[in-house]
Amino acid sequence: MKVVILEDAAAVAHYGADIFREQLGKKPASVFGLATGSTPLSLYRELIRSNQQGDISFAQVQSFNLDEYMDLAPDHPQSYRHFMNREFFDHIDIDPARTHVPPGNAPNPLTACDEYETAIAAAGGIDIQLLGIGRNGHIGFNEPTSCLSSRTRVKTLTRETIEDNARFFSADEHQPQLSITMGIGTIMEAKLVVLLATGASKAEAIRAMVEGPVAAWCPASALQMHPSTVVIVDEEAASGLTNPGFFKHIEEQNQALLARLKAQG
């Protein structure tokens, strides 16, 4: 697990976006796992700008989103499909037919989960999986005590997650209690995982993920076992780590090595 500590949220977004830009340069037909929420928005805006400037293209890309609320139509303003269209897909040159979000309103959600797994496999697997992290350590809607080898499935949201997301729903609006989410096992099969976190509210979750035991009470801790995970955080999100200076030193040395290799051609 590589931990990168940067000054602020803007630097986190830029660093993360560079990973996607580099991947598109190497493999234009990449498969991306995408996330919703406030954390990845700045990263998406960077990628939109790069796409509109002609620096990168999503024309051959396929995408698979992590999760979706149950019982919300794709055009519902709080659905994750609507979020992705509004915040990202509608602003880039991606083929809408190649963007996939779990169908929260599927007649048979259990069958839909199996079909989502099949679609990911048929695409060749996910090249980069983008993640955020919840205050309780959840990734996707894999809440504490989730099975660390789980696959895409229906999950009940915890009270904490429901409260965290309540700000997106009006007082008289139905707020879903169930979701469809990629499983932890599904996430772990991505070739590269990029997790972003900003703000002091994520500090304890980051500490548990990086320094704690691999345990179901912190689903993100499973990423300790992933062969290629990059955790990109700002100073506040890193404030719970025992020795953040160590990770900063590692990144400084990594960047120095990369610069030297680039200079050598």
mmCIF file of C-alpha atoms in Angstrom:
data_model
loop_
_atom_site.group_PDB
_atom_site.id
_atom_site.type_symbol
_atom_site.label_atom_id
_atom_site.label_comp_id
_atom_site.label_asym_id
_atom_site.label_seq_id
_atom_site.Cartn_x
_atom_site.Cartn_y
_atom_site.Cartn_z
ATOM 1 C CA MET A 1 0.000 0.000 0.000
ATOM 2 C CA LYS A 2 1.431 3.334 -1.108
ATOM 3 C CA VAL A 3 0.338 6.312 1.020
ATOM 4 C CA VAL A 4 0.738 9.784 -0.480
ATOM 5 C CA ILE A 5 0.183 12.777 1.826
ATOM 6 C CA LEU A 6 -0.407 16.113 0.103
ATOM 7 C CA GLU A 7 -1.137 19.635 1.259
ATOM 8 C CA ASP A 8 -4.813 19.955 0.413
ATOM 9 C CA ALA A 9 -7.805 18.552 -1.462
ATOM 10 C CA ALA A 10 -6.798 20.221 -4.738
ATOM 11 C CA ALA A 11 -3.417 18.496 -4.678
ATOM 12 C CA VAL A 12 -5.113 15.171 -3.901
ATOM 13 C CA ALA A 13 -7.403 15.543 -6.923
ATOM 14 C CA HIS A 14 -4.524 16.517 -9.223
ATOM 15 C CA TYR A 15 -2.367 13.580 -8.141
ATOM 16 C CA GLY A 16 -5.249 11.160 -8.603
ATOM 17 C CA ALA A 17 -6.194 12.601 -11.989
ATOM 18 C CA ASP A 18 -2.607 12.194 -13.173
ATOM 19 C CA ILE A 19 -2.881 8.445 -12.536
ATOM 20 C CA PHE A 20 -5.931 8.241 -14.805
ATOM 21 C CA ARG A 21 -4.333 10.460 -17.449
ATOM 22 C CA GLU A 22 -1.226 8.279 -17.507
ATOM 23 C CA GLN A 23 -3.346 5.132 -17.790
ATOM 24 C CA LEU A 24 -5.258 6.548 -20.761
ATOM 25 C CA GLY A 25 -1.959 7.349 -22.446
ATOM 26 C CA LYS A 26 -0.889 3.723 -22.100
ATOM 27 C CA LYS A 27 -4.250 2.068 -22.743
ATOM 28 C CA PRO A 28 -6.983 4.152 -24.418
ATOM 29 C CA ALA A 29 -9.482 1.290 -24.014
ATOM 30 C CA SER A 30 -9.089 1.181 -20.244
ATOM 31 C CA VAL A 31 -11.761 -0.079 -17.861
ATOM 32 C CA PHE A 32 -12.360 2.253 -14.933
ATOM 33 C CA GLY A 33 -14.193 1.591 -11.696
ATOM 34 C CA LEU A 34 -15.717 4.868 -10.554
ATOM 35 C CA ALA A 35 -17.116 6.289 -7.329
ATOM 36 C CA THR A 36 -19.603 8.955 -6.302
ATOM 37 C CA GLY A 37 -19.715 11.379 -3.393
ATOM 38 C CA SER A 38 -18.025 14.714 -2.823
ATOM 39 C CA THR A 39 -14.427 13.438 -2.661
ATOM 40 C CA PRO A 40 -13.915 12.487 -6.342
ATOM 41 C CA LEU A 41 -15.633 15.583 -7.777
ATOM 42 C CA SER A 42 -12.449 17.633 -8.110
ATOM 43 C CA LEU A 43 -10.709 14.694 -9.787
ATOM 44 C CA TYR A 44 -13.568 14.391 -12.278
ATOM 45 C CA ARG A 45 -13.346 18.117 -13.022
ATOM 46 C CA GLU A 46 -9.635 17.765 -13.764
ATOM 47 C CA LEU A 47 -10.338 14.902 -16.156
ATOM 48 C CA ILE A 48 -13.159 16.846 -17.815
ATOM 49 C CA ARG A 49 -10.811 19.768 -18.406
ATOM 50 C CA SER A 50 -8.121 17.491 -19.857
ATOM 51 C CA ASN A 51 -10.674 15.834 -22.130
ATOM 52 C CA GLN A 52 -12.130 19.113 -23.367
ATOM 53 C CA GLN A 53 -8.625 20.418 -24.069
ATOM 54 C CA GLY A 54 -7.957 17.350 -26.212
ATOM 55 C CA ASP A 55 -5.246 15.934 -23.964
ATOM 56 C CA ILE A 56 -7.084 12.673 -23.228
ATOM 57 C CA SER A 57 -10.039 10.766 -24.650
ATOM 58 C CA PHE A 58 -12.605 8.461 -23.077
ATOM 59 C CA ALA A 59 -13.985 7.315 -26.437
ATOM 60 C CA GLN A 60 -12.799 3.729 -25.928
ATOM 61 C CA VAL A 61 -13.225 3.576 -22.150
ATOM 62 C CA GLN A 62 -15.670 1.387 -20.260
ATOM 63 C CA SER A 63 -16.703 2.329 -16.738
ATOM 64 C CA PHE A 64 -18.312 0.465 -13.862
ATOM 65 C CA ASN A 65 -19.590 2.337 -10.847
ATOM 66 C CA LEU A 66 -19.195 0.946 -7.372
ATOM 67 C CA ASP A 67 -22.753 1.151 -6.153
ATOM 68 C CA GLU A 68 -26.290 2.433 -6.450
ATOM 69 C CA TYR A 69 -29.258 2.951 -4.180
ATOM 70 C CA MET A 70 -32.044 0.409 -4.417
ATOM 71 C CA ASP A 71 -35.474 1.515 -5.635
ATOM 72 C CA LEU A 72 -34.317 4.730 -7.307
ATOM 73 C CA ALA A 73 -34.843 5.174 -11.041
ATOM 74 C CA PRO A 74 -31.750 6.183 -13.040
ATOM 75 C CA ASP A 75 -33.187 9.668 -13.601
ATOM 76 C CA HIS A 76 -33.930 10.243 -9.904
ATOM 77 C CA PRO A 77 -31.880 13.282 -8.829
ATOM 78 C CA GLN A 78 -30.328 11.333 -5.929
ATOM 79 C CA SER A 79 -29.468 8.218 -7.914
ATOM 80 C CA TYR A 80 -25.802 7.595 -8.560
ATOM 81 C CA ARG A 81 -26.488 7.179 -12.281
ATOM 82 C CA HIS A 82 -27.891 10.722 -12.306
ATOM 83 C CA PHE A 83 -24.885 11.935 -10.292
ATOM 84 C CA MET A 84 -22.397 10.408 -12.724
ATOM 85 C CA ASN A 85 -24.188 11.802 -15.770
ATOM 86 C CA ARG A 86 -24.425 15.270 -14.251
ATOM 87 C CA GLU A 87 -20.927 15.479 -12.795
ATOM 88 C CA PHE A 88 -18.857 13.517 -15.310
ATOM 89 C CA PHE A 89 -20.259 11.520 -18.216
ATOM 90 C CA ASP A 90 -22.224 14.376 -19.824
ATOM 91 C CA HIS A 91 -19.027 16.441 -20.077
ATOM 92 C CA ILE A 92 -16.635 13.941 -21.695
ATOM 93 C CA ASP A 93 -16.501 11.959 -24.944
ATOM 94 C CA ILE A 94 -17.413 8.607 -23.398
ATOM 95 C CA ASP A 95 -20.015 6.389 -25.079
ATOM 96 C CA PRO A 96 -23.020 6.314 -22.691
ATOM 97 C CA ALA A 97 -23.602 2.667 -23.606
ATOM 98 C CA ARG A 98 -20.173 1.841 -22.161
ATOM 99 C CA THR A 99 -20.933 3.414 -18.775
ATOM 100 C CA HIS A 100 -22.327 0.980 -16.239
ATOM 101 C CA VAL A 101 -23.994 1.678 -12.896
ATOM 102 C CA PRO A 102 -25.670 -1.071 -10.850
ATOM 103 C CA PRO A 103 -29.393 -1.026 -11.738
ATOM 104 C CA GLY A 104 -30.981 -0.043 -8.447
ATOM 105 C CA ASN A 105 -34.484 -0.414 -9.861
ATOM 106 C CA ALA A 106 -33.932 -3.844 -11.451
ATOM 107 C CA PRO A 107 -36.969 -6.164 -11.175
ATOM 108 C CA ASN A 108 -34.695 -8.854 -9.738
ATOM 109 C CA PRO A 109 -31.759 -7.209 -7.947
ATOM 110 C CA LEU A 110 -30.136 -10.556 -7.117
ATOM 111 C CA THR A 111 -29.911 -11.484 -10.784
ATOM 112 C CA ALA A 112 -28.733 -7.948 -11.576
ATOM 113 C CA CYS A 113 -25.815 -8.380 -9.169
ATOM 114 C CA ASP A 114 -24.673 -11.554 -10.920
ATOM 115 C CA GLU A 115 -25.002 -9.866 -14.302
ATOM 116 C CA TYR A 116 -22.881 -6.938 -13.109
ATOM 117 C CA GLU A 117 -20.078 -9.308 -12.112
ATOM 118 C CA THR A 118 -20.336 -11.006 -15.508
ATOM 119 C CA ALA A 119 -20.134 -7.656 -17.321
ATOM 120 C CA ILE A 120 -16.981 -6.647 -15.424
ATOM 121 C CA ALA A 121 -15.339 -9.953 -16.297
ATOM 122 C CA ALA A 122 -16.405 -9.672 -19.951
ATOM 123 C CA ALA A 123 -14.755 -6.239 -20.121
ATOM 124 C CA GLY A 124 -11.474 -7.803 -19.036
ATOM 125 C CA GLY A 125 -11.573 -6.638 -15.434
ATOM 126 C CA ILE A 126 -11.040 -3.190 -13.987
ATOM 127 C CA ASP A 127 -7.747 -1.418 -14.674
ATOM 128 C CA ILE A 128 -8.157 1.350 -12.071
ATOM 129 C CA GLN A 129 -10.721 1.316 -9.274
ATOM 130 C CA LEU A 130 -11.396 4.727 -7.741
ATOM 131 C CA LEU A 131 -12.553 4.731 -4.116
ATOM 132 C CA GLY A 132 -13.490 7.062 -1.329
ATOM 133 C CA ILE A 133 -13.771 5.926 2.274
ATOM 134 C CA GLY A 134 -16.536 6.382 4.817
ATOM 135 C CA ARG A 135 -16.007 7.572 8.370
ATOM 136 C CA ASN A 136 -16.575 3.987 9.502
ATOM 137 C CA GLY A 137 -14.116 2.572 6.974
ATOM 138 C CA HIS A 138 -16.648 1.473 4.386
ATOM 139 C CA ILE A 139 -15.735 1.297 0.702
ATOM 140 C CA GLY A 140 -18.598 1.294 -1.740
ATOM 141 C CA PHE A 141 -21.510 0.268 0.444
ATOM 142 C CA ASN A 142 -19.469 -2.479 2.092
ATOM 143 C CA GLU A 143 -20.200 -1.561 5.690
ATOM 144 C CA PRO A 144 -18.326 -2.793 8.788
ATOM 145 C CA THR A 145 -18.606 -6.605 9.212
ATOM 146 C CA SER A 146 -18.877 -7.058 5.431
ATOM 147 C CA CYS A 147 -17.249 -10.233 4.174
ATOM 148 C CA LEU A 148 -13.780 -9.433 2.872
ATOM 149 C CA SER A 149 -14.248 -11.802 -0.080
ATOM 150 C CA SER A 150 -17.748 -10.561 -0.989
ATOM 151 C CA ARG A 151 -19.012 -10.037 -4.527
ATOM 152 C CA THR A 152 -21.544 -7.586 -5.981
ATOM 153 C CA ARG A 153 -24.686 -7.919 -3.894
ATOM 154 C CA VAL A 154 -27.585 -6.191 -2.134
ATOM 155 C CA LYS A 155 -26.561 -4.534 1.136
ATOM 156 C CA THR A 156 -28.426 -2.848 3.974
ATOM 157 C CA LEU A 157 -27.037 0.576 4.830
ATOM 158 C CA THR A 158 -25.950 1.272 8.391
ATOM 159 C CA ARG A 159 -27.570 4.023 10.406
ATOM 160 C CA GLU A 160 -24.299 5.976 10.265
ATOM 161 C CA THR A 161 -24.177 5.884 6.470
ATOM 162 C CA ILE A 162 -27.858 6.788 6.215
ATOM 163 C CA GLU A 163 -27.244 9.790 8.470
ATOM 164 C CA ASP A 164 -24.152 10.803 6.469
ATOM 165 C CA ASN A 165 -26.164 10.746 3.235
ATOM 166 C CA ALA A 166 -29.331 12.331 4.640
ATOM 167 C CA ARG A 167 -28.101 15.774 3.589
ATOM 168 C CA PHE A 168 -28.695 14.800 -0.033
ATOM 169 C CA PHE A 169 -32.414 14.069 0.532
ATOM 170 C CA SER A 170 -35.175 16.488 1.484
ATOM 171 C CA ALA A 171 -37.113 15.855 4.692
ATOM 172 C CA ASP A 172 -40.179 14.523 2.854
ATOM 173 C CA GLU A 173 -38.214 12.462 0.321
ATOM 174 C CA HIS A 174 -37.786 8.688 0.468
ATOM 175 C CA GLN A 175 -34.237 7.791 1.489
ATOM 176 C CA PRO A 176 -33.256 4.253 0.503
ATOM 177 C CA GLN A 177 -32.137 1.794 3.154
ATOM 178 C CA LEU A 178 -30.746 -0.747 0.676
ATOM 179 C CA SER A 179 -28.126 -0.607 -2.057
ATOM 180 C CA ILE A 180 -26.382 -2.679 -4.690
ATOM 181 C CA THR A 181 -22.615 -2.559 -4.267
ATOM 182 C CA MET A 182 -19.517 -4.168 -5.681
ATOM 183 C CA GLY A 183 -18.141 -6.530 -3.069
ATOM 184 C CA ILE A 184 -14.770 -6.225 -1.411
ATOM 185 C CA GLY A 185 -13.612 -9.266 -3.356
ATOM 186 C CA THR A 186 -14.716 -7.559 -6.571
ATOM 187 C CA ILE A 187 -12.784 -4.403 -5.669
ATOM 188 C CA MET A 188 -9.701 -6.430 -4.780
ATOM 189 C CA GLU A 189 -9.565 -7.848 -8.319
ATOM 190 C CA ALA A 190 -8.895 -4.411 -9.848
ATOM 191 C CA LYS A 191 -5.370 -4.120 -11.195
ATOM 192 C CA LEU A 192 -4.842 -0.789 -9.391
ATOM 193 C CA VAL A 193 -6.870 0.779 -6.578
ATOM 194 C CA VAL A 194 -6.772 4.550 -6.048
ATOM 195 C CA LEU A 195 -8.364 5.724 -2.793
ATOM 196 C CA LEU A 196 -8.875 9.428 -2.072
ATOM 197 C CA ALA A 197 -9.621 10.967 1.323
ATOM 198 C CA THR A 198 -9.682 14.553 2.520
ATOM 199 C CA GLY A 199 -10.602 16.274 5.755
ATOM 200 C CA ALA A 200 -10.224 15.533 9.447
ATOM 201 C CA SER A 201 -13.452 13.510 9.531
ATOM 202 C CA LYS A 202 -11.669 10.741 7.597
ATOM 203 C CA ALA A 203 -8.547 10.649 9.805
ATOM 204 C CA GLU A 204 -9.641 7.760 12.021
ATOM 205 C CA ALA A 205 -10.779 5.666 9.050
ATOM 206 C CA ILE A 206 -7.454 6.253 7.292
ATOM 207 C CA ARG A 207 -5.529 5.280 10.423
ATOM 208 C CA ALA A 208 -7.551 2.078 10.795
ATOM 209 C CA MET A 209 -7.151 1.213 7.120
ATOM 210 C CA VAL A 210 -3.386 1.784 7.013
ATOM 211 C CA GLU A 211 -2.222 0.831 10.509
ATOM 212 C CA GLY A 212 -4.939 -1.384 11.930
ATOM 213 C CA PRO A 213 -5.408 -5.113 11.500
ATOM 214 C CA VAL A 214 -7.083 -6.483 8.400
ATOM 215 C CA ALA A 215 -10.540 -6.945 9.830
ATOM 216 C CA ALA A 216 -14.172 -6.821 8.757
ATOM 217 C CA TRP A 217 -14.896 -3.972 11.170
ATOM 218 C CA CYS A 218 -12.858 -1.745 8.804
ATOM 219 C CA PRO A 219 -13.668 -2.960 5.279
ATOM 220 C CA ALA A 220 -11.022 -0.698 3.715
ATOM 221 C CA SER A 221 -8.321 -2.519 5.693
ATOM 222 C CA ALA A 222 -8.593 -5.336 3.131
ATOM 223 C CA LEU A 223 -6.630 -3.048 0.796
ATOM 224 C CA GLN A 224 -3.513 -3.808 2.841
ATOM 225 C CA MET A 225 -3.556 -7.140 1.012
ATOM 226 C CA HIS A 226 -3.956 -5.627 -2.460
ATOM 227 C CA PRO A 227 -0.746 -5.733 -4.529
ATOM 228 C CA SER A 228 -1.196 -2.230 -5.977
ATOM 229 C CA THR A 229 -3.106 0.346 -3.923
ATOM 230 C CA VAL A 230 -2.410 4.084 -3.817
ATOM 231 C CA VAL A 231 -3.959 6.002 -0.908
ATOM 232 C CA ILE A 232 -3.933 9.753 -1.585
ATOM 233 C CA VAL A 233 -4.824 11.969 1.370
ATOM 234 C CA ASP A 234 -4.496 15.564 2.500
ATOM 235 C CA GLU A 235 -2.804 16.641 5.726
ATOM 236 C CA GLU A 236 -6.036 16.553 7.724
ATOM 237 C CA ALA A 237 -7.000 13.049 6.625
ATOM 238 C CA ALA A 238 -3.454 11.896 7.458
ATOM 239 C CA SER A 239 -3.504 13.469 10.919
ATOM 240 C CA GLY A 240 -4.355 10.203 12.687
ATOM 241 C CA LEU A 241 -1.368 8.293 11.307
ATOM 242 C CA THR A 242 1.366 7.451 13.808
ATOM 243 C CA ASN A 243 4.215 8.608 11.582
ATOM 244 C CA PRO A 244 3.015 10.650 8.585
ATOM 245 C CA GLY A 245 6.546 11.967 8.058
ATOM 246 C CA PHE A 246 7.651 8.460 7.098
ATOM 247 C CA PHE A 247 5.154 8.309 4.235
ATOM 248 C CA LYS A 248 6.160 11.789 3.072
ATOM 249 C CA HIS A 249 9.803 10.715 3.008
ATOM 250 C CA ILE A 250 8.953 7.627 0.962
ATOM 251 C CA GLU A 251 7.046 9.700 -1.594
ATOM 252 C CA GLU A 252 9.889 12.235 -1.856
ATOM 253 C CA GLN A 253 12.322 9.417 -2.602
ATOM 254 C CA ASN A 254 9.928 7.823 -5.098
ATOM 255 C CA GLN A 255 9.534 11.102 -6.976
ATOM 256 C CA ALA A 256 13.302 11.649 -6.998
ATOM 257 C CA LEU A 257 13.828 8.187 -8.468
ATOM 258 C CA LEU A 258 11.171 8.741 -11.144
ATOM 259 C CA ALA A 259 12.737 12.078 -12.083
ATOM 260 C CA ARG A 260 16.144 10.451 -12.408
ATOM 261 C CA LEU A 261 14.818 7.647 -14.586
ATOM 262 C CA LYS A 262 12.967 10.146 -16.780
ATOM 263 C CA ALA A 263 16.147 12.184 -17.220
ATOM 264 C CA GLN A 264 17.969 9.041 -18.336
ATOM 265 C CA GLY A 265 15.388 8.564 -21.055
#
